Structure formats: structure tokens, C-alpha cells
Amino acid sequence: MTTPRTVLLTGAAGGLGTLMRELLPPHGYRLRLFDQRPIEGEPDAVTAELADTEALRAAMRGVDAVVHLAGISLEAPFEKILRANVEGTYHLYEAAREAGVRRVVFASSNHAVGFTPRPADGSAAIPVGTPRRPDTYYGLSKGFGEDLASLYWDLHGIETVSIRIGSCYPEPTTVRMLSLWLSPGDCARLLHASLSAPGVGHTVVYGSSANTRLWWDLSSARSLGYAPRDDSEPYAARLLAAEGALEPGNPEHAHLGGAFCTDPPQWPH
Ligand code: NAI
Ligand code: 15L
């Protein structure tokens, strides 16, 4: 597959979408933007819900690949998750199939495996093949997205890289994030690798920077050509002084998904 040039970026108005609108074009991509919310200063952006199949079909025309970030990104009532993340991702893949788009990058999440016990210091990193243990309906919907991607590869030959993103923000803001942080620059590098690597079929990868305190195995991401440049360690002393170390007896610290396993943050809308 040649490197795609025109990429449909769904969820372009969101936190990650806003960062990637700036950081993906330098890797050689022209972006078509899609979100249910309008984007200031972007008159050509498509403002529509994923449920609007006509708008999705139109947005997909002439596109080489899709980066699918749109959806509910926290916990929400099951019916809302069903509409945005389950049905919405299905509509996205159907529109891609109809338009002949051959590559999707799907924003999965650490919450697809959120109830996986946090590895103790010095123990082996969590492999990408670890059984899914969703911590929320939100995490469950990410597992569905991964399986949908697998189905569309086997049935229709659409390739997907499903990235189980850790925490992608300009800086890590909690001790947990020291292990899961994906810097925005590394996120753009991982998206580029996922868009341009040949023959990915359906590949699941973990998405984080080269953190000293990494909990999971980045080898499947590296096999796509991803070479992370950042490490959360420079933030460690300040965050540990403010919060203290993670405690094995604290339920919020016991699993990969952190507070999503105990008191998940709710989608506000
Ligand atoms: P966000 O909540 O800031 O952005 C999501 C965007 O999707 C919003 O602009 C929203 O308007 C749009 N959206 C939601 N439902 C929609 C629908 N039905 N139709 C059209 N647009 C819809 O989330 P963020 O942080 O930017 O995350 C982007 C993606 O990455 C999400 O899928 C999230 O689950 C995933 N992710 C993000 C992580 C992070 O650290 N930011 C970690 C793991 C996964
Ligand atoms: C996610 O999947 C969420 O979308 C994001 O808001 C963060 O909470 C992130 O996981 C995390 O686990 O830090």
C-alpha cells in the first residue's frame, strides 16, 4: 500500500482531534474533518453525527484512509454508547467499504482491557494478546470496534490498526499516566506508522510513549515502524510528590483502567 494522502479524521473537534489537526499534516496528510460539533475556523469540516450515513458516505469520497476518533470517550448509559460507539463505528466501516477505502486506524482504548491487573514492579509487560477485560460499557464498545475491524478485514479486506490508547494529553497529570502517557507527538508518529505500514491486516497495538514506567508491550506498535521519542519520566518526581506512589491495596490503583474500574468519569452530554 502506498502512503495515503487524504485522510478522513473523525472526532476532529475533540481533544485528540484538535491536537492531530496540527500534528498530522507535517507527516504528509491532507485532512478532511468530521465531527458532530462544528470546528471554529474550519468551514469545510463536515458537521454531522456518525448516525448520518449520507453525510458519512459523502465525507468518505476520495479519501485514502480514515482515522476514526469520533465517539463517546468516557462512561455513559449503555444506550448512548450503543448509538455513538457501536452503531457509529459500524456506519463508519460500511461507508468505508462502499467508498473502497482500504485502511482505517481505530482509536481503541486501554479501557478495553481495563480490569487487567496492573503489573507489579519488575514483572512482565502486558502483552497485546491479553484477554479483554473491559472496565465500562465504554471499554466494551472499544472491544466491539476491534472485533468489527477484524470482521471487515476478513470479510472485505479493509485493513485496520486498532490502537489501545493509554492517555494522550500534552503532559501526564497523574501517577498512573506516567505508565500510560502517549505524548501528542508520539501519537502523530503512531498514527503515521499505522497509516503507512504495509500489510497490517488487523493489528492491535498499545499506544503510549517510551515511558520508563511502561506497563504494556509496545512491540506490535514498533513492528509497524513506530519509534516513540518521548518518556513521561521527567514528570515523575513532581507527580509522585503531589500524589504519592500507587498502592497495591487501593482498588483504584489495582488495575490498568484506574478510576474507570471504581468510579468511572461520565460523558457530560
Ligand atoms: P473527545 O471526547 O475529546 O472527542 C471525541 C469527539 O467525538 C468529540 O469532538 C465529539 O463531538 C465527537 N463525537 C462523539 N460522538 C459522536 C457522534 N455520534 N458522531 C460524530 N461525532 C461524535 O475524546 P478524545 O480524548 O479526543 O478521544 C478521541 C478518541 O480516542 C475517542 O474515541 C476516545 O475513546 C479515544 N481515546 C482517547 C484517549 C485519550 O487519552 N484522549 C485514550 C484512549 C482512547
Ligand atoms: C480513555 O479512553 C479516555 O477517552 C480518556 O479520556 C482518558 O481518560 C484515558 O482513557 C485514560 O485512561 O487516561
GROMACS .gro file of C-alpha atoms and ligand atoms in nm:
model
  326
    1MET     CA    1   0.000   0.000   0.000
    2THR     CA    2   0.133   0.346  -0.086
    3THR     CA    3   0.130   0.612   0.182
    4PRO     CA    4  -0.220   0.762   0.192
    5ARG     CA    5  -0.253   1.132   0.141
    6THR     CA    6  -0.613   1.233   0.208
    7VAL     CA    7  -0.731   1.114   0.547
    8LEU     CA    8  -1.078   1.145   0.695
    9LEU     CA    9  -1.033   1.246   1.060
   10THR     CA   10  -1.347   1.177   1.263
   11GLY     CA   11  -1.379   1.332   1.607
   12ALA     CA   12  -1.178   1.624   1.473
   13ALA     CA   13  -1.333   1.870   1.722
   14GLY     CA   14  -1.227   1.666   2.026
   15GLY     CA   15  -0.918   1.687   2.242
   16LEU     CA   16  -0.715   1.439   2.041
   17GLY     CA   17  -0.862   1.553   1.710
   18THR     CA   18  -0.760   1.911   1.781
   19LEU     CA   19  -0.402   1.802   1.856
   20MET     CA   20  -0.386   1.580   1.547
   21ARG     CA   21  -0.521   1.854   1.317
   22GLU     CA   22  -0.195   2.032   1.384
   23LEU     CA   23   0.044   1.736   1.413
   24LEU     CA   24  -0.064   1.504   1.128
   25PRO     CA   25  -0.024   1.736   0.824
   26PRO     CA   26   0.357   1.763   0.873
   27HIS     CA   27   0.368   1.384   0.817
   28GLY     CA   28   0.226   1.443   0.469
   29TYR     CA   29  -0.150   1.419   0.513
   30ARG     CA   30  -0.433   1.634   0.389
   31LEU     CA   31  -0.719   1.605   0.638
   32ARG     CA   32  -1.093   1.601   0.584
   33LEU     CA   33  -1.258   1.679   0.916
   34PHE     CA   34  -1.575   1.519   1.057
   35ASP     CA   35  -1.744   1.577   1.392
   36GLN     CA   36  -2.093   1.629   1.531
   37ARG     CA   37  -1.968   1.963   1.670
   38PRO     CA   38  -1.868   2.250   1.442
   39ILE     CA   39  -1.500   2.339   1.436
   40GLU     CA   40  -1.416   2.706   1.455
   41GLY     CA   41  -1.210   2.831   1.162
   42GLU     CA   42  -1.276   2.514   0.957
   43PRO     CA   43  -1.565   2.595   0.721
   44ASP     CA   44  -1.505   2.280   0.514
   45ALA     CA   45  -1.537   2.044   0.810
   46VAL     CA   46  -1.834   1.807   0.792
   47THR     CA   47  -2.061   1.867   1.091
   48ALA     CA   48  -2.267   1.552   1.131
   49GLU     CA   49  -2.331   1.258   1.359
   50LEU     CA   50  -2.199   0.913   1.279
   51ALA     CA   51  -2.567   0.811   1.256
   52ASP     CA   52  -2.598   1.033   0.946
   53THR     CA   53  -2.500   0.771   0.692
   54GLU     CA   54  -2.547   1.005   0.394
   55ALA     CA   55  -2.303   1.258   0.542
   56LEU     CA   56  -2.056   0.979   0.622
   57ARG     CA   57  -2.075   0.843   0.267
   58ALA     CA   58  -2.016   1.189   0.121
   59ALA     CA   59  -1.725   1.253   0.360
   60MET     CA   60  -1.564   0.923   0.258
   61ARG     CA   61  -1.549   1.003  -0.116
   62GLY     CA   62  -1.194   1.048  -0.247
   63VAL     CA   63  -1.040   0.955   0.084
   64ASP     CA   64  -0.737   0.722   0.105
   65ALA     CA   65  -0.772   0.624   0.471
   66VAL     CA   66  -0.963   0.702   0.790
   67VAL     CA   67  -0.850   0.790   1.141
   68HIS     CA   68  -1.159   0.716   1.350
   69LEU     CA   69  -1.155   0.912   1.676
   70ALA     CA   70  -1.523   1.010   1.698
   71GLY     CA   71  -1.733   0.867   1.974
   72ILE     CA   72  -1.814   0.886   2.340
   73SER     CA   73  -1.478   0.890   2.517
   74LEU     CA   74  -1.589   0.828   2.878
   75GLU     CA   75  -1.853   0.614   3.050
   76ALA     CA   76  -2.218   0.674   2.959
   77PRO     CA   77  -2.553   0.495   2.970
   78PHE     CA   78  -2.549   0.184   2.755
   79GLU     CA   79  -2.800   0.323   2.501
   80LYS     CA   80  -2.578   0.624   2.429
   81ILE     CA   81  -2.266   0.409   2.392
   82LEU     CA   82  -2.462   0.177   2.164
   83ARG     CA   83  -2.562   0.461   1.930
   84ALA     CA   84  -2.233   0.652   1.914
   85ASN     CA   85  -1.964   0.387   1.954
   86VAL     CA   86  -2.122   0.060   1.841
   87GLU     CA   87  -2.366   0.168   1.567
   88GLY     CA   88  -2.150   0.470   1.481
   89THR     CA   89  -1.842   0.256   1.420
   90TYR     CA   90  -2.050   0.013   1.213
   91HIS     CA   91  -2.175   0.303   0.995
   92LEU     CA   92  -1.816   0.422   0.958
   93TYR     CA   93  -1.697   0.082   0.830
   94GLU     CA   94  -1.995   0.045   0.598
   95ALA     CA   95  -1.926   0.386   0.444
   96ALA     CA   96  -1.557   0.294   0.407
   97ARG     CA   97  -1.649  -0.033   0.238
   98GLU     CA   98  -1.888   0.135  -0.005
   99ALA     CA   99  -1.629   0.400  -0.093
  100GLY     CA  100  -1.349   0.145  -0.140
  101VAL     CA  101  -1.135   0.286   0.141
  102ARG     CA  102  -0.875   0.024   0.233
  103ARG     CA  103  -0.724   0.144   0.562
  104VAL     CA  104  -0.871   0.255   0.895
  105VAL     CA  105  -0.696   0.348   1.217
  106PHE     CA  106  -0.933   0.289   1.506
  107ALA     CA  107  -0.896   0.469   1.839
  108SER     CA  108  -0.943   0.184   2.083
  109SER     CA  109  -0.856   0.233   2.448
  110ASN     CA  110  -0.676   0.091   2.748
  111HIS     CA  111  -1.029   0.052   2.890
  112ALA     CA  112  -1.090  -0.245   2.656
  113VAL     CA  113  -0.852  -0.427   2.892
  114GLY     CA  114  -0.909  -0.200   3.194
  115PHE     CA  115  -0.968  -0.476   3.450
  116THR     CA  116  -0.630  -0.632   3.371
  117PRO     CA  117  -0.427  -0.620   3.694
  118ARG     CA  118  -0.161  -0.353   3.693
  119PRO     CA  119   0.177  -0.528   3.659
  120ALA     CA  120   0.380  -0.524   3.978
  121ASP     CA  121   0.721  -0.356   3.961
  122GLY     CA  122   0.964  -0.575   3.771
  123SER     CA  123   0.700  -0.813   3.629
  124ALA     CA  124   0.641  -0.873   3.259
  125ALA     CA  125   0.470  -0.611   3.046
  126ILE     CA  126   0.107  -0.679   2.948
  127PRO     CA  127   0.102  -0.843   2.603
  128VAL     CA  128  -0.132  -0.727   2.329
  129GLY     CA  129  -0.291  -1.075   2.328
  130THR     CA  130  -0.406  -1.049   2.689
  131PRO     CA  131  -0.778  -1.138   2.722
  132ARG     CA  132  -1.004  -0.837   2.700
  133ARG     CA  133  -1.136  -0.723   3.036
  134PRO     CA  134  -1.342  -0.409   2.974
  135ASP     CA  135  -1.395  -0.185   3.274
  136THR     CA  136  -1.704   0.004   3.147
  137TYR     CA  137  -1.966  -0.003   2.869
  138TYR     CA  138  -1.725   0.243   2.708
  139GLY     CA  139  -1.439  -0.011   2.723
  140LEU     CA  140  -1.676  -0.281   2.599
  141SER     CA  141  -1.757  -0.069   2.293
  142LYS     CA  142  -1.386  -0.044   2.214
  143GLY     CA  143  -1.363  -0.424   2.216
  144PHE     CA  144  -1.657  -0.426   1.975
  145GLY     CA  145  -1.472  -0.181   1.748
  146GLU     CA  146  -1.166  -0.406   1.747
  147ASP     CA  147  -1.379  -0.708   1.654
  148LEU     CA  148  -1.563  -0.514   1.386
  149ALA     CA  149  -1.225  -0.419   1.240
  150SER     CA  150  -1.126  -0.787   1.242
  151LEU     CA  151  -1.451  -0.882   1.063
  152TYR     CA  152  -1.412  -0.615   0.795
  153TRP     CA  153  -1.056  -0.734   0.729
  154ASP     CA  154  -1.156  -1.099   0.695
  155LEU     CA  155  -1.476  -1.030   0.504
  156HIS     CA  156  -1.398  -0.720   0.299
  157GLY     CA  157  -1.019  -0.678   0.301
  158ILE     CA  158  -1.028  -0.343   0.482
  159GLU     CA  159  -0.713  -0.315   0.693
  160THR     CA  160  -0.719  -0.164   1.041
  161VAL     CA  161  -0.474  -0.080   1.312
  162SER     CA  162  -0.662  -0.069   1.643
  163ILE     CA  163  -0.466   0.145   1.885
  164ARG     CA  164  -0.540   0.089   2.253
  165ILE     CA  165  -0.451   0.442   2.350
  166GLY     CA  166  -0.326   0.499   2.704
  167SER     CA  167  -0.362   0.867   2.798
  168CYS     CA  168  -0.291   1.119   2.526
  169TYR     CA  169  -0.256   1.472   2.661
  170PRO     CA  170   0.011   1.740   2.632
  171GLU     CA  171   0.152   1.627   2.969
  172PRO     CA  172   0.088   1.339   3.211
  173THR     CA  173  -0.117   1.471   3.504
  174THR     CA  174  -0.138   1.166   3.735
  175VAL     CA  175   0.099   0.897   3.861
  176ARG     CA  176  -0.100   0.638   3.662
  177MET     CA  177  -0.036   0.836   3.346
  178LEU     CA  178   0.340   0.801   3.398
  179SER     CA  179   0.290   0.446   3.271
  180LEU     CA  180   0.023   0.508   3.005
  181TRP     CA  181   0.112   0.851   2.865
  182LEU     CA  182   0.115   0.895   2.489
  183SER     CA  183   0.262   1.233   2.402
  184PRO     CA  184   0.083   1.417   2.119
  185GLY     CA  185   0.399   1.400   1.906
  186ASP     CA  186   0.426   1.023   1.957
  187CYS     CA  187   0.053   0.989   1.885
  188ALA     CA  188   0.106   1.154   1.546
  189ARG     CA  189   0.406   0.924   1.484
  190LEU     CA  190   0.198   0.618   1.575
  191LEU     CA  191  -0.090   0.728   1.351
  192HIS     CA  192   0.156   0.784   1.066
  193ALA     CA  193   0.307   0.437   1.116
  194SER     CA  194  -0.044   0.287   1.129
  195LEU     CA  195  -0.148   0.465   0.810
  196SER     CA  196   0.165   0.382   0.612
  197ALA     CA  197   0.288   0.037   0.725
  198PRO     CA  198   0.230  -0.227   0.456
  199GLY     CA  199   0.014  -0.536   0.510
  200VAL     CA  200  -0.129  -0.474   0.856
  201GLY     CA  201  -0.444  -0.687   0.813
  202HIS     CA  202  -0.600  -0.625   1.152
  203THR     CA  203  -0.330  -0.537   1.403
  204VAL     CA  204  -0.390  -0.439   1.765
  205VAL     CA  205  -0.127  -0.222   1.929
  206TYR     CA  206  -0.086  -0.038   2.257
  207GLY     CA  207  -0.042   0.335   2.224
  208SER     CA  208   0.198   0.506   2.457
  209SER     CA  209   0.532   0.680   2.458
  210ALA     CA  210   0.857   0.506   2.555
  211ASN     CA  211   0.781   0.558   2.923
  212THR     CA  212   1.033   0.432   3.178
  213ARG     CA  213   0.737   0.303   3.386
  214LEU     CA  214   0.557   0.138   3.092
  215TRP     CA  215   0.301  -0.132   3.186
  216TRP     CA  216   0.246  -0.282   2.844
  217ASP     CA  217   0.429  -0.425   2.547
  218LEU     CA  218   0.489  -0.184   2.260
  219SER     CA  219   0.641  -0.442   2.024
  220SER     CA  220   0.339  -0.468   1.789
  221ALA     CA  221   0.339  -0.089   1.752
  222ARG     CA  222   0.714  -0.090   1.690
  223SER     CA  223   0.669  -0.360   1.425
  224LEU     CA  224   0.467  -0.103   1.224
  225GLY     CA  225   0.769   0.129   1.226
  226TYR     CA  226   0.659   0.333   1.530
  227ALA     CA  227   0.960   0.480   1.709
  228PRO     CA  228   0.843   0.675   2.013
  229ARG     CA  229   1.060   0.968   2.116
  230ASP     CA  230   0.907   1.074   2.447
  231ASP     CA  231   0.914   0.944   2.804
  232SER     CA  232   0.699   1.062   3.096
  233GLU     CA  233   0.987   1.026   3.344
  234PRO     CA  234   1.075   1.397   3.365
  235TYR     CA  235   0.728   1.449   3.520
  236ALA     CA  236   0.765   1.165   3.773
  237ALA     CA  237   0.920   1.345   4.071
  238ARG     CA  238   0.659   1.622   4.070
  239LEU     CA  239   0.360   1.387   4.032
  240LEU     CA  240   0.487   1.140   4.292
  241ALA     CA  241   0.547   1.422   4.540
  242ALA     CA  242   0.193   1.550   4.485
  243GLU     CA  243   0.009   1.216   4.482
  244GLY     CA  244   0.233   0.952   4.637
  245ALA     CA  245   0.311   0.616   4.481
  246LEU     CA  246   0.040   0.377   4.356
  247GLU     CA  247  -0.062   0.141   4.639
  248PRO     CA  248  -0.138  -0.229   4.576
  249GLY     CA  249  -0.422  -0.222   4.835
  250ASN     CA  250  -0.603   0.072   4.676
  251PRO     CA  251  -0.875  -0.057   4.436
  252GLU     CA  252  -0.832   0.248   4.215
  253HIS     CA  253  -0.465   0.158   4.170
  254ALA     CA  254  -0.512  -0.216   4.122
  255HIS     CA  255  -0.598  -0.227   3.752
  256LEU     CA  256  -0.486  -0.079   3.424
  257GLY     CA  257  -0.809   0.121   3.393
  258GLY     CA  258  -0.755   0.310   3.720
  259ALA     CA  259  -1.063   0.500   3.835
  260PHE     CA  260  -1.269   0.365   3.542
  261CYS     CA  261  -1.277   0.038   3.744
  262THR     CA  262  -1.413   0.202   4.058
  263ASP     CA  263  -1.584   0.533   3.979
  264PRO     CA  264  -1.573   0.594   3.603
  265PRO     CA  265  -1.582   0.952   3.478
  266GLN     CA  266  -1.909   1.019   3.297
  267TRP     CA  267  -1.966   1.161   2.949
  268PRO     CA  268  -2.118   1.501   3.021
  269HIS     CA  269  -2.358   1.535   2.727
  270NAI     P1  270  -1.320   1.374   2.293
  270NAI     O1  271  -1.440   1.337   2.371
  270NAI     O2  272  -1.247   1.498   2.329
  270NAI     O3  273  -1.355   1.380   2.139
  270NAI     C1  274  -1.447   1.293   2.079
  270NAI     C2  275  -1.513   1.367   1.964
  270NAI     O4  276  -1.606   1.279   1.901
  270NAI     C3  277  -1.591   1.491   2.010
  270NAI     O5  278  -1.549   1.607   1.941
  270NAI     C4  279  -1.736   1.457   1.981
  270NAI     O6  280  -1.813   1.569   1.938
  270NAI     C5  281  -1.721   1.353   1.871
  270NAI     N1  282  -1.837   1.263   1.869
  270NAI     C6  283  -1.886   1.192   1.973
  270NAI     N2  284  -1.992   1.120   1.935
  270NAI     C7  285  -2.009   1.146   1.803
  270NAI     C8  286  -2.102   1.101   1.707
  270NAI     N3  287  -2.200   1.016   1.740
  270NAI     N4  288  -2.092   1.148   1.582
  270NAI     C9  289  -1.994   1.236   1.548
  270NAI     N5  290  -1.903   1.283   1.634
  270NAI    C10  291  -1.910   1.236   1.760
  270NAI     O7  292  -1.223   1.248   2.304
  270NAI     P2  293  -1.065   1.243   2.277
  270NAI     O8  294  -0.994   1.247   2.405
  270NAI     O9  295  -1.031   1.339   2.171
  270NAI    O10  296  -1.050   1.095   2.221
  270NAI    C11  297  -1.062   1.066   2.083
  270NAI    C12  298  -1.081   0.916   2.065
  270NAI    O11  299  -0.971   0.848   2.122
  270NAI    C13  300  -1.207   0.862   2.133
  270NAI    O12  301  -1.259   0.760   2.052
  270NAI    C14  302  -1.154   0.804   2.262
  270NAI    O13  303  -1.236   0.699   2.309
  270NAI    C15  304  -1.017   0.756   2.220
  270NAI     N6  305  -0.922   0.753   2.331
  270NAI    C16  306  -0.871   0.870   2.381
  270NAI    C17  307  -0.780   0.868   2.484
  270NAI    C18  308  -0.715   0.993   2.534
  270NAI    O14  309  -0.625   0.982   2.616
  270NAI     N7  310  -0.754   1.111   2.489
  270NAI    C19  311  -0.740   0.740   2.547
  270NAI    C20  312  -0.799   0.624   2.486
  270NAI    C21  313  -0.886   0.630   2.382
  27115L     C1  314  -0.971   0.696   2.768
  27115L     O1  315  -1.009   0.602   2.699
  27115L     C2  316  -1.045   0.824   2.770
  27115L     O2  317  -1.106   0.853   2.645
  27115L     C3  318  -0.959   0.940   2.810
  27115L     O3  319  -1.043   1.050   2.841
  27115L     C4  320  -0.869   0.909   2.931
  27115L     O4  321  -0.946   0.903   3.043
  27115L     C5  322  -0.791   0.780   2.906
  27115L     O5  323  -0.870   0.675   2.856
  27115L     C6  324  -0.720   0.729   3.033
  27115L     O6  325  -0.739   0.614   3.070
  27115L     O7  326  -0.645   0.806   3.092
   0.00000   0.00000   0.00000
